[in-house]
């Protein structure tokens, strides 16, 4: 995770603080999080936490900003020109965490959802999470629209389908993280094929071209 640090914080200290907060969030949750939980994951002096940040909430906000930037960069990294393959790859990456090797995806997502669950108390968190949601919806919409422009997909309301995708992914990941329902991910992946992919590429298309 290589996000530039604020000018007053050395890069290595900043990265360690963010990673410690991320790990503490994924273990403890936001509601019960204390500075001592972050300190337990931080390899340097606890005094540095208080020196650079005014309590856990400010540090969590900074960590959320890093998470959103990291997530946004991941949305742009799936290769290939085939819109159907690209869409399926991106769904698998975002929903299941497939083909993401640079960091612990589920620790990352768990921390994100822990913050989201309490975001009704923090306007800054709402803004950041809504920004991420908008970017994800726009990303799916762009892939679908590209498929329509290439004549691969049916001419459908891609923005509506992209929002449906986001809602399905959020619901499935919430069940996994908060309810321990691991089956929800693959069940939702099959539902996406039925509710979204089938509208873009009708079932009779493949048989008509065989």
Short mmCIF file of C-alpha atoms in Angstrom, two decimals:
data_model
loop_
_atom_site.label_atom_id
_atom_site.label_comp_id
_atom_site.label_asym_id
_atom_site.label_seq_id
_atom_site.Cartn_x
_atom_site.Cartn_y
_atom_site.Cartn_z
CA UNK A 1 0.00 0.00 0.00
CA UNK A 2 1.94 3.01 -1.25
CA UNK A 3 -0.09 6.16 -0.69
CA UNK A 4 1.91 9.39 -0.22
CA UNK A 5 2.04 10.52 3.40
CA UNK A 6 1.19 14.01 4.65
CA UNK A 7 4.32 16.21 4.59
CA UNK A 8 4.86 16.08 8.36
CA UNK A 9 4.88 12.27 8.63
CA UNK A 10 7.79 10.12 7.40
CA UNK A 11 6.61 7.72 4.70
CA UNK A 12 7.53 4.58 6.61
CA UNK A 13 5.78 5.75 9.78
CA UNK A 14 2.69 6.75 7.82
CA UNK A 15 2.47 3.40 6.08
CA UNK A 16 2.93 1.53 9.36
CA UNK A 17 0.23 3.63 11.04
CA UNK A 18 -2.24 2.99 8.23
CA UNK A 19 -1.49 -0.73 8.16
CA UNK A 20 -1.80 -0.95 11.95
CA UNK A 21 -5.17 0.80 11.83
CA UNK A 22 -6.33 -1.44 9.00
CA UNK A 23 -5.35 -4.57 10.90
CA UNK A 24 -6.89 -3.35 14.16
CA UNK A 25 -10.14 -2.46 12.39
CA UNK A 26 -10.39 -5.90 10.80
CA UNK A 27 -9.81 -7.59 14.19
CA UNK A 28 -11.71 -5.32 16.58
CA UNK A 29 -14.25 -3.49 14.46
CA UNK A 30 -14.74 0.26 14.48
CA UNK A 31 -17.27 0.51 17.30
CA UNK A 32 -14.94 -1.05 19.90
CA UNK A 33 -11.68 0.25 18.42
CA UNK A 34 -9.31 2.05 20.79
CA UNK A 35 -5.95 3.69 20.23
CA UNK A 36 -4.39 0.86 22.24
CA UNK A 37 -5.70 -1.63 19.65
CA UNK A 38 -3.92 0.29 16.91
CA UNK A 39 -0.82 0.57 19.09
CA UNK A 40 -0.80 -3.23 19.51
CA UNK A 41 -0.31 -3.55 15.74
CA UNK A 42 2.09 -0.58 15.41
CA UNK A 43 5.82 -1.41 15.61
CA UNK A 44 6.85 2.03 16.85
CA UNK A 45 6.09 4.17 19.89
CA UNK A 46 2.47 4.87 20.79
CA UNK A 47 3.50 8.50 21.27
CA UNK A 48 3.79 8.83 17.49
CA UNK A 49 0.10 8.01 17.10
CA UNK A 50 -0.84 10.88 19.42
CA UNK A 51 1.79 13.13 17.87
CA UNK A 52 0.47 12.86 14.32
CA UNK A 53 -3.25 12.19 14.83
CA UNK A 54 -5.90 13.56 17.17
CA UNK A 55 -7.35 10.26 18.33
CA UNK A 56 -8.62 7.12 16.63
CA UNK A 57 -11.30 8.81 14.51
CA UNK A 58 -8.84 11.03 12.67
CA UNK A 59 -6.57 8.06 12.03
CA UNK A 60 -9.49 5.94 10.83
CA UNK A 61 -10.52 8.71 8.42
CA UNK A 62 -6.98 8.85 7.05
CA UNK A 63 -6.94 5.07 6.69
CA UNK A 64 -10.29 5.13 4.89
CA UNK A 65 -8.92 7.69 2.44
CA UNK A 66 -6.03 5.32 1.71
CA UNK A 67 -8.45 2.38 1.29
CA UNK A 68 -10.58 4.31 -1.18
CA UNK A 69 -7.54 5.36 -3.22
CA UNK A 70 -6.20 1.79 -3.24
CA UNK A 71 -9.58 0.35 -4.23
CA UNK A 72 -9.93 2.90 -7.01
CA UNK A 73 -6.53 1.97 -8.44
CA UNK A 74 -7.47 -1.71 -8.41
CA UNK A 75 -10.52 -1.00 -10.58
CA UNK A 76 -8.31 0.05 -13.48
CA UNK A 77 -5.92 -2.90 -13.53
CA UNK A 78 -7.83 -5.71 -15.26
CA UNK A 79 -6.33 -6.37 -18.72
CA UNK A 80 -8.02 -7.41 -21.95
CA UNK A 81 -10.27 -6.00 -24.67
CA UNK A 82 -13.11 -8.54 -24.56
CA UNK A 83 -15.86 -6.67 -22.67
CA UNK A 84 -17.59 -9.83 -21.39
CA UNK A 85 -14.34 -11.34 -20.13
CA UNK A 86 -13.32 -8.02 -18.59
CA UNK A 87 -16.68 -7.59 -16.88
CA UNK A 88 -16.58 -11.12 -15.45
CA UNK A 89 -12.98 -10.62 -14.30
CA UNK A 90 -13.86 -7.36 -12.55
CA UNK A 91 -16.90 -8.89 -10.87
CA UNK A 92 -14.75 -11.75 -9.58
CA UNK A 93 -12.07 -9.35 -8.37
CA UNK A 94 -14.46 -7.04 -6.53
CA UNK A 95 -16.90 -9.67 -5.20
CA UNK A 96 -14.53 -12.57 -4.52
CA UNK A 97 -11.13 -10.89 -4.29
CA UNK A 98 -9.73 -13.06 -7.09
CA UNK A 99 -6.42 -12.21 -8.79
CA UNK A 100 -5.49 -9.63 -6.14
CA UNK A 101 -2.10 -10.66 -4.80
CA UNK A 102 -0.58 -7.41 -3.50
CA UNK A 103 -2.44 -7.32 -0.18
CA UNK A 104 -4.91 -9.20 2.04
CA UNK A 105 -8.14 -8.36 0.23
CA UNK A 106 -10.51 -9.55 2.93
CA UNK A 107 -8.72 -7.68 5.69
CA UNK A 108 -9.01 -4.64 3.45
CA UNK A 109 -12.72 -5.19 2.73
CA UNK A 110 -13.54 -6.04 6.35
CA UNK A 111 -12.02 -2.76 7.53
CA UNK A 112 -13.96 -0.90 4.84
CA UNK A 113 -17.28 -2.43 5.89
CA UNK A 114 -16.54 -1.85 9.59
CA UNK A 115 -16.14 1.86 8.83
CA UNK A 116 -19.20 1.83 6.58
CA UNK A 117 -21.34 0.34 9.35
CA UNK A 118 -20.68 3.41 11.51
CA UNK A 119 -20.56 6.02 8.74
CA UNK A 120 -23.97 7.47 9.66
CA UNK A 121 -22.09 9.15 12.52
CA UNK A 122 -19.36 10.66 10.34
CA UNK A 123 -20.01 12.83 7.29
CA UNK A 124 -16.40 12.56 6.05
CA UNK A 125 -16.71 8.79 5.99
CA UNK A 126 -20.00 9.00 4.10
CA UNK A 127 -18.41 11.20 1.45
CA UNK A 128 -15.44 8.86 0.96
CA UNK A 129 -17.55 5.70 0.81
CA UNK A 130 -20.08 7.29 -1.56
CA UNK A 131 -17.17 8.34 -3.76
CA UNK A 132 -15.96 4.75 -3.87
CA UNK A 133 -19.46 3.47 -4.66
CA UNK A 134 -19.82 5.99 -7.48
CA UNK A 135 -16.44 4.98 -8.93
CA UNK A 136 -17.33 1.29 -8.80
CA UNK A 137 -20.70 1.85 -10.46
CA UNK A 138 -19.09 4.03 -13.13
CA UNK A 139 -16.42 1.38 -13.71
CA UNK A 140 -18.98 -1.36 -14.35
CA UNK A 141 -21.08 1.04 -16.43
CA UNK A 142 -18.09 1.93 -18.63
CA UNK A 143 -17.25 -1.73 -19.32
CA UNK A 144 -20.88 -2.50 -20.21
CA UNK A 145 -21.22 0.56 -22.42
CA UNK A 146 -18.01 -0.41 -24.20
CA UNK A 147 -19.54 -3.81 -24.92
CA UNK A 148 -22.64 -2.15 -26.38
CA UNK A 149 -20.49 0.13 -28.53
CA UNK A 150 -18.62 -2.93 -29.85
CA UNK A 151 -21.87 -4.72 -30.63
CA UNK A 152 -21.14 -7.45 -28.09
CA UNK A 153 -23.80 -6.53 -25.51
CA UNK A 154 -27.49 -5.81 -25.84
CA UNK A 155 -28.47 -2.14 -25.74
CA UNK A 156 -29.69 -1.98 -22.14
CA UNK A 157 -29.66 0.56 -19.32
CA UNK A 158 -26.06 0.01 -18.23
CA UNK A 159 -26.16 2.49 -15.37
CA UNK A 160 -29.12 0.67 -13.83
CA UNK A 161 -27.38 -2.70 -14.22
CA UNK A 162 -24.17 -1.30 -12.74
CA UNK A 163 -26.11 -0.13 -9.67
CA UNK A 164 -27.73 -3.57 -9.39
CA UNK A 165 -24.25 -5.12 -9.49
CA UNK A 166 -23.03 -2.83 -6.72
CA UNK A 167 -26.07 -3.62 -4.56
CA UNK A 168 -25.63 -7.37 -5.03
CA UNK A 169 -21.92 -7.22 -4.21
CA UNK A 170 -22.49 -5.07 -1.12
CA UNK A 171 -25.20 -7.41 0.14
CA UNK A 172 -23.10 -10.54 -0.34
CA UNK A 173 -19.99 -9.10 1.26
CA UNK A 174 -22.02 -7.77 4.20
CA UNK A 175 -23.38 -11.29 4.81
CA UNK A 176 -19.88 -12.75 4.71
CA UNK A 177 -18.32 -10.15 6.99
CA UNK A 178 -21.09 -9.52 9.52
CA UNK A 179 -22.92 -12.87 9.50
CA UNK A 180 -20.12 -15.30 8.61
CA UNK A 181 -22.05 -16.52 5.56
CA UNK A 182 -19.27 -17.49 3.15
CA UNK A 183 -21.75 -19.17 0.78
CA UNK A 184 -23.31 -15.78 0.02
CA UNK A 185 -20.44 -14.87 -2.30
CA UNK A 186 -20.81 -17.74 -4.78
CA UNK A 187 -24.59 -17.68 -4.49
CA UNK A 188 -24.52 -14.01 -5.43
CA UNK A 189 -22.06 -14.68 -8.26
CA UNK A 190 -24.59 -17.11 -9.76
CA UNK A 191 -27.35 -14.56 -9.22
CA UNK A 192 -25.32 -11.94 -11.08
CA UNK A 193 -25.14 -14.28 -14.07
CA UNK A 194 -28.93 -14.67 -13.99
CA UNK A 195 -29.88 -11.06 -13.31
CA UNK A 196 -27.15 -9.01 -15.00
CA UNK A 197 -25.05 -10.99 -17.48
CA UNK A 198 -28.15 -12.57 -19.03
CA UNK A 199 -29.48 -9.12 -19.91
CA UNK A 200 -26.23 -8.19 -21.62
CA UNK A 201 -25.73 -11.49 -23.45
CA UNK A 202 -29.06 -13.34 -23.82
CA UNK A 203 -28.88 -17.13 -23.57
CA UNK A 204 -30.11 -17.68 -27.14
CA UNK A 205 -27.21 -15.65 -28.56
CA UNK A 206 -24.66 -18.40 -28.07
CA UNK A 207 -26.92 -21.07 -29.54
CA UNK A 208 -27.73 -18.89 -32.54
CA UNK A 209 -24.05 -18.57 -33.40
CA UNK A 210 -23.09 -22.25 -32.91
#
